[in-house]
Amino acid sequence: MSAPFGRRHAPLLIRRTYGPYVVLGAGDESARAQPGQFYMLASAERWGGGDGERPYLARAVSVMSVGDEGLMEFLLEEVGPGTKRLCELEVGEGLLIVGPLGHGFDEPDAGVEPLLVGGGIGIAPLVAVQEAWGGQALLGFRDAEHAKAAELFTDPLVSTDDGSRGHHGFVTELLEAELAKQSRPIYACGPPAMLHAVRAVARTHEVDCELAVEAPMACGFGACYGCVVATVDGYRRVCVDGPVFDGAVLA
Amino acid sequence: MSAPFGRRHAPLLIRRTYGPYVVLGAGDESARAQPGQFYMLASAERWGGGDGERPYLARAVSVMSVGDEGLMEFLLEEVGPGTKRLCELEVGEGLLIVGPLGHGFDEPDAGVEPLLVGGGIGIAPLVAVQEAWGGQALLGFRDAEHAKAAELFTDPLVSTDDGSRGHHGFVTELLEAELAKQSRPIYACGPPAMLHAVRAVARTHEVDCELAVEAPMACGFGACYGCVVATVDGYRRVCVDGPVFDGAVLA
Amino acid sequence: MIEFCGLKLRHPVINASGCFDVLAAARVFGDELFEQFPFAAYVSKTITLRARAGNPPPRLWESAAGLINSIGLPNGGLRAYLETDLPALAAALPVPLITNVMGSTPEEVGEILDALEAEATVAAIELNVSCPNVATGLDIGADPDGLEALLHHVRPRSSKPLIVKLTPNTADVAACAAGAQAGGADAVSLINTLRALALAPGGSGAWLGGGSGGLSGPAIRTVALAQVSRVAQRVTIPVVGMGGVASGADARDLLDAGATLVAVGTESFRDPAAGSRIARELDDGFTQIAH
Amino acid sequence: MIEFCGLKLRHPVINASGCFDVLAAARVFGDELFEQFPFAAYVSKTITLRARAGNPPPRLWESAAGLINSIGLPNGGLRAYLETDLPALAAALPVPLITNVMGSTPEEVGEILDALEAEATVAAIELNVSCPNVATGLDIGADPDGLEALLHHVRPRSSKPLIVKLTPNTADVAACAAGAQAGGADAVSLINTLRALALAPGGSGAWLGGGSGGLSGPAIRTVALAQVSRVAQRVTIPVVGMGGVASGADARDLLDAGATLVAVGTESFRDPAAGSRIARELDDGFTQIAH
Ligand SMILES: Cc1cc2nc3c(=O)[nH]c(=O)nc-3n(C[C@H](O)[C@H](O)[C@H](O)COP(=O)(O)OP(=O)(O)OC[C@H]3O[C@@H](n4cnc5c(N)ncnc54)[C@H](O)[C@@H]3O)c2cc1C
Ligand SMILES: Cc1cc2nc3c(=O)[nH]c(=O)nc-3n(C[C@H](O)[C@H](O)[C@H](O)COP(=O)(O)OP(=O)(O)OC[C@H]3O[C@@H](n4cnc5c(N)ncnc54)[C@H](O)[C@@H]3O)c2cc1C
Ligand SMILES: Cc1cc2nc3c(=O)[nH]c(=O)nc-3n(C[C@H](O)[C@H](O)[C@H](O)COP(=O)(O)O)c2cc1C
Ligand SMILES: Cc1cc2nc3c(=O)[nH]c(=O)nc-3n(C[C@H](O)[C@H](O)[C@H](O)COP(=O)(O)O)c2cc1C
Ligand code: FES
Ligand code: FES
C-alpha cells in the first residue's frame, strides 16, 4: 500500500516512557503501516536550535505499533538533537510526518512463529511484528533500566550486558539456545555488531533471517541516494529497498 | 556601572500578559540597570528552528522594570521568530542574558517631572523611567487591546489610532497639549515616525528631548558595528553610544 | 503559463537535479504523486556515459540548517538510462523532462548529447559542469574560458535547449555564466552545492565516505541569492535559481533577483510535496501583492 | 603555550577581525573583561590608510544559522589608529596585538606597513585581501598570481610576522594560500565571509545599505572546514582557521584539519565570553581524550 503523498501534520496524542525510552503516539488515519516500515518525523515547531544548530532534517523512526483507527506508536531513544526534540514533545504539540515508508518484514509462512531478535532501540519494529504475526521475542539491553521496554512484548526473553536483568550476556546467546531447540526464521533489528552476529548464527543454523538496518537518511523516499548499504548487488537505498533486507543479500 | 562580562543563564521567574504584550521577569542579582538600558536575550533551549530557520542571534530588549533583588522585567511584542520564541517561554525555562547594556536616559534635574512619550512596544523603557524618576506618561497605541499595557504606568494619558480608548489620534497631540500647559523635557521611545514627530514638537517648543532608538543588533556591546544610526557626528553605534540619544544629535 | 527555453510550464517551480527520484517516489506514493505532481518540469539526476556506483557510505552529514552530501553521482550510465528510465519516465511524467548530464571530457559530453538527440521525451538538457577537472582538482566549470571552450565543442551536438548548471565554487560566477552564454547555452542554472567538509566525531578523519562533500539547504540560501543576482545582471539568457529554497518567499527572492524558474532541492527531502507548496505560496504572494 | 609566528600564546583561540572591539567592550564590561580576557591574542578590526565611515545602515541581516553583514570597514584611518587606539590598546591588552590592515593598492598597503614598523605594540600584522579589485569587482586576493605579486611588493616593508587573511570567494583557495606563502607570508588565515545577499521583505531591493554582504556563523562552518583542510594540506606555514566556530568541538575540527590557531567571530556576538568557553571546551576535550 502506498503512503499518502507529502508531509502531514499530526498532533501528539500519547507520550509515555519505559526507562529511558519514550513512546510517542500520533494518529495517521489515512495510512496503515506494515511491520518494519518507518516514518520520517519532525516536530512542527522549533525543529532546530539544538546542538550544532540542528536538527534540520526529519528523523527516520520505525513504526512500533499500529493501534485502532490508525494510531501509530513510535519508540524513541535520545541520541542527539533530533531525538532529543522528539522525546521532549508534549501531548498536544504537533508532529510533521511522512510515511509509512520502506519495505518491511515479509509475513511468515502460516503456522511459523519466528524468532524476534532485538537489541536496544532496535526492538521497536519487532513490537509491530509480534502484534501482527506473533513470534518469540529475544531482547538484549544494556541494563535493567533499559530492559523496562521489554514490557512492550508478550513473554519476551531478556538479556542484559551487565546482568542486571535476565540472561547476563548477549542476546545472540539466547538466540543460539532457541535455535538449538527448534529451527525457525529470524527477524532482527539492532546495532550493527548485533546484526552481524545474528547473521553468523543464522548461517550456521541454516535459517532465514530478515534484518532491519539503519543508515543516516535525508529523505526516506528514495530521493537523495544518501542511505545506501552495500549488498551483493551493489549499493541499495535502505529507505526504499529496505530497511528490511534478507540477511543473505547484505554484503 | 559595568555589566558582568559574558552571557549568563537566568531562569524565567515571571510571565504575564497585557493584551498582546508579554512581560517576562528574570533575576539578575549581579547587575542593576539604568532606565533606557537593555539586555540581549535568547532562550537557553531551542533558539532556532523558527521561520527561515531563525532566530540565531540574541534579541535586544529594554529593561522595563527593575524590581527588588535584581528582578528584571521585560515587555515583549511578537514581531518575528525571536520575539515569538521569547513570548512562548514558560516560567522555569531558561533565558540567556547579556547586560545591562547601552547608555540609558539621563536623570532629570531635581524637581523636574519629564514627559514620557511612548508608542506601542516603545513604552517599555519608560516604565523604568517613571519608576525611577516619576514623570507624566503619554502613551500611544493601535487600539484598546494594546492599550491594556498602559496599566504598567501610574496615571498615564492614552491615545489610540482607532479611538477605541482615550484620545483618538496621535500621542504627539497629547504631547502638544501638555507642553502648551508647561514646558518640560521629553523622554521618548517608539516607532521611527513617532520619534520624528516628537523631535519636531520638541524643536518647536524648545524643550530637550531624549530619544531611545532601535537598530538591528547582532552583539549589543559594540563588537560588530552593525547597529549604527546617523548623527551629526557621523554614524554612531546604538548599542554603546545609545540607545538613548539627545534628539538634537540625531541626523 | 511560463515560457522557458521554448517549454511551457504551469508555474516557475521545478526540482533540483538529484533531489527527487520520480520513479522511486512513485513506488512510495503511488498515483497520488502524479495527480499532485509538485514540479512544473522534472529534472533527472545526473547521467554519465558509464555507470557509476557512487561513493561509499556514509553519504550524508547534517550541518547547521543544511546538509552535506557526497553521493558521487550514482547512475546506471547512459545506456541504462535510455533503455530503462526514459521509457518509464515517458509513460509516467505529467510534465516536461529535463535530463541532467555530465562528462569528464568534451567528447564524453558530446557522446551523451548525440544519444539524447533522438529522444523525444527529453525536452531539454541540463549540463552539470561541477565535475572536478582531473588535472587541477577544480570544477571544470570554475573557469570562464574553459567553460566557453567546452560549450563551443559540445553545443553543436544537440538541437535541444541546453541549460548549463554552473558551479558556485568559483571567484566569478557571473563571468562563468557569460562564458556559458557565449558558448551557446540557452539558460544557466545555479547554485550547485558549496564545497564543504565534515569530520567524524572523535578525530578519525573525514566522516563522508567520499571525503569532502557539497553543502545545500537554508545555510546556502543567501549565497545562492547573491550568485543568482550577479548572474542575472550579467547574462541575457534565462536563469534557473536554486539553493536553500524552502518557502514561497525564498522563491520570490530568487525571481526578484532575476531568475525565471526556481528549483527546489533539499527542501523536498523534508517535505516531498514542497514543490507544490512553494508554487502555491508564490501564487498567494502574487495575489496578495496584486490586491 | 602555543607558538605562532614567534608569539607565545596561552591557548589556540583568538578573535576574528572585526568581531570584537576591545575598547568598546571595556566600556561595557569594565575590568572583568581583562581579568577574564577570552582570547590568546587580540586581532584589531581592519585599518585602512584613510578614515572610512562604513556603509549606510541597515548593516545586518540574520539568515539561517548565520549573519550577513555589510559593515563596510568603518575605521578612523591609520593616523587615528596610531594616535588614539594603539596607546589605549597598549595600556589595556593582556595579550599580544595583531593589527589587521587593508589597502586598495600595493602602495597603500606598503604605506600602512611602514607606519606600523615602529610600533612595538603591534606583535604581528594580518593583511586582509578581501578588498574588491576596482577593475574586476573580484576580491584582490581571489587570484593566486595577483596575490603573490602583491606580497612580493609589500612583504619587504615589514619585519613583523605577516598573516594573510585569504578570501573564500575563489575557485582554489589552496592555490591562493600557496601564492601567499610564495610571496613571503608567515601564516594564512581563513575563512572570511562568503558573498551573500538579502532582499528586503516586500520586493524593494537589497536590504543592506551596502548592497550585498558577507555570510558568517554556523551556516559557513563546514565550508570553512573544507577550505582550511585544503589549505593546510598545501602550505607549510601555519594556518589560522575560522568560520562558524561556536564550540570546542568546532575548534577541534579546525585544528584536526590542520589549523594552528582558531579564531572566533560571530559566536562572540551571542556570547561575549565565547573565546574562553571554547578554549576551555577544547582543553576539556584534550583531557577527555588523554584519559
Ligand atoms: C529505518 C530507520 C528506523 C529507525 N527507527 C528508530 C526508532 O524506532 N527509534 C529511534 O529512536 N531511532 C530510530 N532510528 C534511528 C534514528 O533515526 C536516529 O537515531 C536519529 O536520526 C538520530 O538523530 P539525532 O539528531 O538524535 O542524532 P544525530 O546527532 O543525528 O546522531 C546520530 C548519529 O549520527 C551520527 N552523527 C553525528 N552528528 C551528525 C551529523 N551532524 N550529521 C549526521 N550524522 C551525525 C553519529 O554517528 C551519531 O551517533 C531509525 C533509523 C532508521 C534509518
Ligand atoms: C535597544 C533596543 C531595545 C529594544 N527593546 C524592545 C523591547 O523592550 N521589547 C520588544 O518587544 N522589542 C524590543 N526591541 C526590538 C526587538 O529587538 C526586535 O523586535 C527583535 O529583535 C525582532 O526579532 P524577531 O526575530 O522577533 O523579528 P525579525 O524577523 O528579526 O524582524 C524584525 C524586523 O526586522 C526586519 N527583518 C526581517 N527579517 C529579518 C532578517 N532575516 N534579519 C534581520 N532583520 C530582519 C524586519 O524589518 C522586521 O520587521 C528593542 C530593540 C533595540 C535595538
Ligand atoms: C543529495 C543531493 C544530490 C544531488 N545530486 C545532484 C546531481 O546529481 N546533479 C546535479 O547537478 N546537482 C545535484 N545536487 C545539487 C542540487 O541540484 C542543488 O543544486 C543544490 O542542492 C542546491 O539546492 P538546494 O539547497 O535546494 O538543495 C544534489 C544535491 C543534493 C542535496
Ligand atoms: C560584523 C563582522 C565584521 C567583520 N569585520 C571584519 C574586518 O574588519 N576585517 C576582516 O578581516 N574580517 C572581518 N570579518 C570577518 C571575520 O573576521 C571572519 O573571517 C568571519 O566572520 C568568519 O568567522 P565567524 O563565522 O566566526 O564569524 C567580519 C565579520 C563580521 C561578522
Ligand atoms: S534517505 Fe534519501 S534515498 Fe534513502
Ligand atoms: S549591535 Fe553590535 S555594535 Fe551594536
Short mmCIF file of C-alpha atoms in Angstrom, two decimals, chain C:
data_model
loop_
_atom_site.label_atom_id
_atom_site.label_comp_id
_atom_site.label_asym_id
_atom_site.label_seq_id
_atom_site.Cartn_x
_atom_site.Cartn_y
_atom_site.Cartn_z
CA MET C 1 1.93 29.71 -18.08
CA ILE C 2 5.64 30.40 -18.05
CA GLU C 3 7.78 30.13 -21.14
CA PHE C 4 11.25 28.79 -20.55
CA CYS C 5 13.55 27.83 -23.43
CA GLY C 6 10.50 27.03 -25.53
CA LEU C 7 8.89 24.89 -22.81
CA LYS C 8 5.51 25.95 -21.50
CA LEU C 9 5.36 25.44 -17.74
CA ARG C 10 2.41 25.71 -15.38
CA HIS C 11 4.37 27.53 -12.69
CA PRO C 12 8.00 28.52 -12.07
CA VAL C 13 8.96 25.74 -9.64
CA ILE C 14 10.96 22.70 -10.74
CA ASN C 15 13.11 20.21 -8.84
CA ALA C 16 16.85 20.46 -8.41
CA SER C 17 18.77 17.63 -10.06
CA GLY C 18 19.49 14.69 -7.79
CA CYS C 19 16.91 15.72 -5.23
CA PHE C 20 13.83 13.85 -6.43
CA ASP C 21 13.76 10.39 -7.95
CA VAL C 22 10.34 10.28 -9.51
CA LEU C 23 10.48 6.55 -10.17
CA ALA C 24 11.32 5.74 -6.55
CA ALA C 25 8.74 8.26 -5.32
CA ALA C 26 6.10 6.58 -7.46
CA ARG C 27 6.81 3.30 -5.72
CA VAL C 28 6.36 5.02 -2.36
CA PHE C 29 3.47 7.39 -3.01
CA GLY C 30 1.65 5.73 -5.90
CA ASP C 31 -0.66 7.63 -8.24
CA GLU C 32 -1.15 10.49 -5.84
CA LEU C 33 2.35 11.66 -6.79
CA PHE C 34 1.30 12.22 -10.38
CA GLU C 35 -2.12 13.63 -9.53
CA GLN C 36 -0.43 16.25 -7.35
CA PHE C 37 2.85 16.47 -9.19
CA PRO C 38 4.87 19.14 -7.38
CA PHE C 39 7.07 20.40 -10.20
CA ALA C 40 6.36 22.22 -13.46
CA ALA C 41 9.17 20.29 -15.14
CA TYR C 42 11.15 17.31 -13.95
CA VAL C 43 14.95 17.32 -13.88
CA SER C 44 16.69 13.96 -13.75
CA LYS C 45 19.63 13.06 -11.59
CA THR C 46 22.97 13.48 -13.37
CA ILE C 47 23.54 10.82 -16.03
CA THR C 48 27.07 9.87 -17.07
CA LEU C 49 28.29 7.89 -20.03
CA ARG C 50 29.23 4.86 -17.99
CA ALA C 51 27.51 3.51 -14.90
CA ARG C 52 28.75 4.79 -11.56
CA ALA C 53 28.23 3.08 -8.20
CA GLY C 54 28.57 6.34 -6.31
CA ASN C 55 30.60 6.95 -3.17
CA PRO C 56 30.86 4.59 -0.22
CA PRO C 57 28.60 5.44 2.71
CA PRO C 58 28.17 7.44 4.85
CA ARG C 59 27.00 9.88 2.22
CA LEU C 60 25.19 12.42 4.38
CA TRP C 61 26.02 14.81 7.18
CA GLU C 62 23.55 17.22 8.70
CA SER C 63 25.05 20.63 9.36
CA ALA C 64 23.64 23.86 10.77
CA ALA C 65 20.48 24.49 8.71
CA GLY C 66 21.95 22.42 5.92
CA LEU C 67 23.01 19.10 4.54
CA ILE C 68 26.34 17.93 3.21
CA ASN C 69 26.15 15.16 0.66
CA SER C 70 28.74 13.08 -1.01
CA ILE C 71 26.58 10.87 -3.16
CA GLY C 72 29.05 10.58 -6.00
CA LEU C 73 26.55 10.67 -8.87
CA PRO C 74 25.48 7.02 -8.85
CA ASN C 75 23.62 6.15 -12.03
CA GLY C 76 23.24 3.25 -14.38
CA GLY C 77 25.02 5.05 -17.20
CA LEU C 78 23.67 6.39 -20.47
CA ARG C 79 22.60 3.07 -21.95
CA ALA C 80 20.53 2.01 -18.93
CA TYR C 81 19.00 5.47 -18.85
CA LEU C 82 17.91 5.21 -22.46
CA GLU C 83 16.65 1.65 -22.13
CA THR C 84 15.03 1.61 -18.71
CA ASP C 85 14.48 5.05 -17.22
CA LEU C 86 13.42 7.03 -20.27
CA PRO C 87 10.53 4.78 -21.27
CA ALA C 88 9.32 4.68 -17.65
CA LEU C 89 9.60 8.45 -17.36
CA ALA C 90 7.88 8.96 -20.72
CA ALA C 91 4.98 6.86 -19.53
CA ALA C 92 4.64 8.47 -16.12
CA LEU C 93 5.65 12.13 -16.19
CA PRO C 94 2.89 14.72 -16.45
CA VAL C 95 5.44 17.49 -17.11
CA PRO C 96 8.40 18.04 -19.46
CA LEU C 97 11.60 16.14 -18.72
CA ILE C 98 14.96 17.88 -18.45
CA THR C 99 17.83 15.40 -18.48
CA ASN C 100 20.87 16.38 -16.46
CA VAL C 101 24.16 15.08 -17.86
CA MET C 102 27.85 15.22 -17.07
CA GLY C 103 31.04 14.10 -18.72
CA SER C 104 34.65 14.35 -17.69
CA THR C 105 35.75 15.27 -21.21
CA PRO C 106 34.09 17.25 -24.02
CA GLU C 107 33.98 14.02 -26.04
CA GLU C 108 32.03 12.26 -23.31
CA VAL C 109 29.54 15.09 -23.09
CA GLY C 110 29.22 15.14 -26.87
CA GLU C 111 28.54 11.43 -26.96
CA ILE C 112 25.76 11.77 -24.40
CA LEU C 113 24.21 14.68 -26.29
CA ASP C 114 24.28 12.70 -29.53
CA ALA C 115 22.47 9.82 -27.90
CA LEU C 116 19.79 12.04 -26.39
CA GLU C 117 19.21 13.85 -29.70
CA ALA C 118 16.78 11.21 -30.93
CA GLU C 119 14.79 11.01 -27.70
CA ALA C 120 11.56 12.97 -27.97
CA THR C 121 10.92 12.51 -24.25
CA VAL C 122 13.89 14.71 -23.44
CA ALA C 123 12.59 18.28 -23.64
CA ALA C 124 15.84 19.93 -22.61
CA ILE C 125 19.29 19.13 -21.33
CA GLU C 126 21.00 20.42 -18.22
CA LEU C 127 24.77 20.13 -18.35
CA ASN C 128 26.37 19.77 -14.93
CA VAL C 129 29.84 21.37 -15.02
CA SER C 130 30.64 20.79 -11.34
CA CYS C 131 32.63 17.72 -12.25
CA PRO C 132 36.22 18.02 -10.98
CA ASN C 133 38.87 18.56 -13.62
CA VAL C 134 41.32 15.68 -13.19
CA ALA C 135 44.35 17.91 -13.76
CA THR C 136 43.51 20.82 -11.42
CA GLY C 137 41.05 19.31 -8.96
CA LEU C 138 38.83 22.34 -9.62
CA ASP C 139 35.37 22.06 -11.07
CA ILE C 140 35.54 22.08 -14.87
CA GLY C 141 33.02 24.91 -14.89
CA ALA C 142 35.02 27.11 -12.49
CA ASP C 143 36.97 28.83 -15.26
CA PRO C 144 35.01 31.09 -17.66
CA ASP C 145 37.23 30.48 -20.68
CA GLY C 146 37.38 26.74 -20.17
CA LEU C 147 33.63 26.64 -19.86
CA GLU C 148 33.12 28.61 -23.05
CA ALA C 149 35.52 26.31 -24.88
CA LEU C 150 33.70 23.23 -23.60
CA LEU C 151 30.42 24.63 -24.84
CA HIS C 152 31.76 25.54 -28.26
CA HIS C 153 32.72 21.91 -28.52
CA VAL C 154 29.51 20.29 -27.35
CA ARG C 155 26.78 22.83 -28.19
CA PRO C 156 26.59 21.82 -31.89
CA ARG C 157 25.90 18.23 -30.86
CA SER C 158 22.37 18.95 -29.65
CA SER C 159 19.36 20.76 -31.03
CA LYS C 160 17.63 20.69 -27.67
CA PRO C 161 17.59 23.62 -25.26
CA LEU C 162 20.80 23.48 -23.25
CA ILE C 163 20.92 24.68 -19.64
CA VAL C 164 24.36 24.93 -18.10
CA LYS C 165 24.40 24.18 -14.39
CA LEU C 166 27.18 26.38 -13.08
CA THR C 167 29.45 25.65 -10.16
CA PRO C 168 29.34 28.05 -7.21
CA ASN C 169 32.89 27.19 -6.22
CA THR C 170 34.44 29.93 -8.26
CA ALA C 171 35.63 33.51 -7.84
CA ASP C 172 33.41 34.97 -10.52
CA VAL C 173 30.25 33.07 -11.24
CA ALA C 174 28.94 35.87 -13.46
CA ALA C 175 31.95 35.54 -15.74
CA CYS C 176 31.33 31.79 -15.93
CA ALA C 177 27.70 32.44 -16.83
CA ALA C 178 28.81 34.88 -19.51
CA GLY C 179 31.18 32.19 -20.80
CA ALA C 180 28.32 29.71 -20.95
CA GLN C 181 26.15 32.18 -22.85
CA ALA C 182 28.97 32.96 -25.27
CA GLY C 183 29.41 29.23 -25.81
CA GLY C 184 25.77 28.88 -26.81
CA ALA C 185 23.92 27.95 -23.64
CA ASP C 186 20.18 28.67 -23.75
CA ALA C 187 19.98 29.12 -19.99
CA VAL C 188 22.09 28.76 -16.87
CA SER C 189 21.12 27.21 -13.55
CA LEU C 190 22.70 27.76 -10.15
CA ILE C 191 23.77 27.19 -7.46
CA ASN C 192 25.12 23.72 -7.09
CA THR C 193 26.37 22.73 -3.63
CA LEU C 194 29.21 24.56 -1.88
CA ARG C 195 32.32 22.52 -1.20
CA ALA C 196 32.19 21.51 2.46
CA LEU C 197 33.75 19.06 4.88
CA ALA C 198 32.60 17.20 7.96
CA LEU C 199 34.92 15.33 10.30
CA ALA C 200 33.84 12.23 12.15
CA PRO C 201 33.26 12.83 15.85
CA GLY C 202 36.33 11.59 17.72
CA GLY C 203 39.08 12.70 15.37
CA SER C 204 39.07 9.80 12.92
CA GLY C 205 39.16 11.88 9.75
CA ALA C 206 36.52 12.71 7.16
CA TRP C 207 33.04 11.49 8.01
CA LEU C 208 31.79 11.07 4.47
CA GLY C 209 32.88 8.02 2.55
CA GLY C 210 33.70 10.27 -0.39
CA GLY C 211 35.91 12.63 1.66
CA SER C 212 34.52 16.13 1.21
CA GLY C 213 31.00 16.90 0.05
CA GLY C 214 28.62 19.62 -1.01
CA LEU C 215 26.53 21.86 1.24
CA SER C 216 22.88 22.52 0.40
CA GLY C 217 19.80 23.80 2.18
CA PRO C 218 18.93 27.05 4.01
CA ALA C 219 22.57 27.57 5.05
CA ILE C 220 23.44 28.46 1.44
CA ARG C 221 20.27 30.41 0.65
CA THR C 222 21.77 33.89 0.79
CA VAL C 223 24.91 32.81 -1.07
CA ALA C 224 22.64 31.47 -3.81
CA LEU C 225 20.71 34.72 -3.90
CA ALA C 226 23.95 36.70 -4.32
CA GLN C 227 25.18 34.48 -7.14
CA VAL C 228 21.84 34.41 -8.95
CA SER C 229 21.59 38.17 -8.71
CA ARG C 230 25.09 38.67 -10.13
CA VAL C 231 24.50 36.20 -12.94
CA ALA C 232 21.10 37.60 -13.90
CA GLN C 233 22.63 41.05 -14.16
CA ARG C 234 25.32 39.76 -16.47
CA VAL C 235 23.59 37.42 -18.93
CA THR C 236 20.56 37.83 -21.19
CA ILE C 237 19.59 34.14 -21.23
CA PRO C 238 17.14 32.87 -18.59
CA VAL C 239 18.39 31.82 -15.19
CA VAL C 240 17.17 28.93 -13.03
CA GLY C 241 17.79 29.87 -9.41
CA MET C 242 18.20 27.39 -6.60
CA GLY C 243 19.84 26.94 -3.23
CA GLY C 244 18.05 26.66 0.08
CA VAL C 245 14.58 27.44 -1.23
CA ALA C 246 12.08 26.30 1.38
CA SER C 247 9.18 28.71 1.00
CA GLY C 248 7.37 30.91 -1.48
CA ALA C 249 9.19 33.89 -0.01
CA ASP C 250 12.56 32.28 -0.75
CA ALA C 251 11.44 31.53 -4.31
CA ARG C 252 10.15 35.08 -4.69
CA ASP C 253 13.57 36.43 -3.67
CA LEU C 254 15.26 34.44 -6.44
CA LEU C 255 12.68 35.59 -9.01
CA ASP C 256 13.14 39.17 -7.82
CA ALA C 257 16.88 38.71 -8.22
CA GLY C 258 16.30 37.84 -11.87
CA ALA C 259 15.61 34.11 -12.07
CA THR C 260 12.93 32.83 -14.47
CA LEU C 261 12.48 29.49 -12.71
CA VAL C 262 13.26 28.30 -9.22
CA ALA C 263 14.42 24.80 -8.35
CA VAL C 264 13.81 23.06 -5.05
CA GLY C 265 16.34 20.54 -3.81
CA THR C 266 16.90 19.73 -0.17
CA GLU C 267 13.52 21.04 0.97
CA SER C 268 11.84 18.18 -0.90
CA PHE C 269 13.63 15.82 1.48
CA ARG C 270 11.83 17.43 4.40
CA ASP C 271 8.54 17.71 2.57
CA PRO C 272 8.06 15.60 -0.58
CA ALA C 273 5.32 17.95 -1.76
CA ALA C 274 7.41 21.09 -1.10
CA GLY C 275 7.35 22.00 -4.80
CA SER C 276 3.57 22.42 -4.85
CA ARG C 277 3.55 24.24 -1.55
CA ILE C 278 6.19 26.70 -2.74
CA ALA C 279 4.39 27.28 -6.05
CA ARG C 280 1.18 27.90 -4.12
CA GLU C 281 2.85 30.26 -1.66
CA LEU C 282 4.39 32.15 -4.58
CA ASP C 283 0.99 32.44 -6.17
CA ASP C 284 -0.62 33.60 -2.92
CA GLY C 285 2.16 36.16 -2.68
CA PHE C 286 1.33 37.45 -6.17
CA THR C 287 -2.33 37.65 -5.27
CA GLN C 288 -1.57 39.45 -2.03
CA ILE C 289 0.62 41.99 -3.80
CA ALA C 290 -1.99 42.49 -6.55
CA HIS C 291 -4.77 43.23 -4.05
#
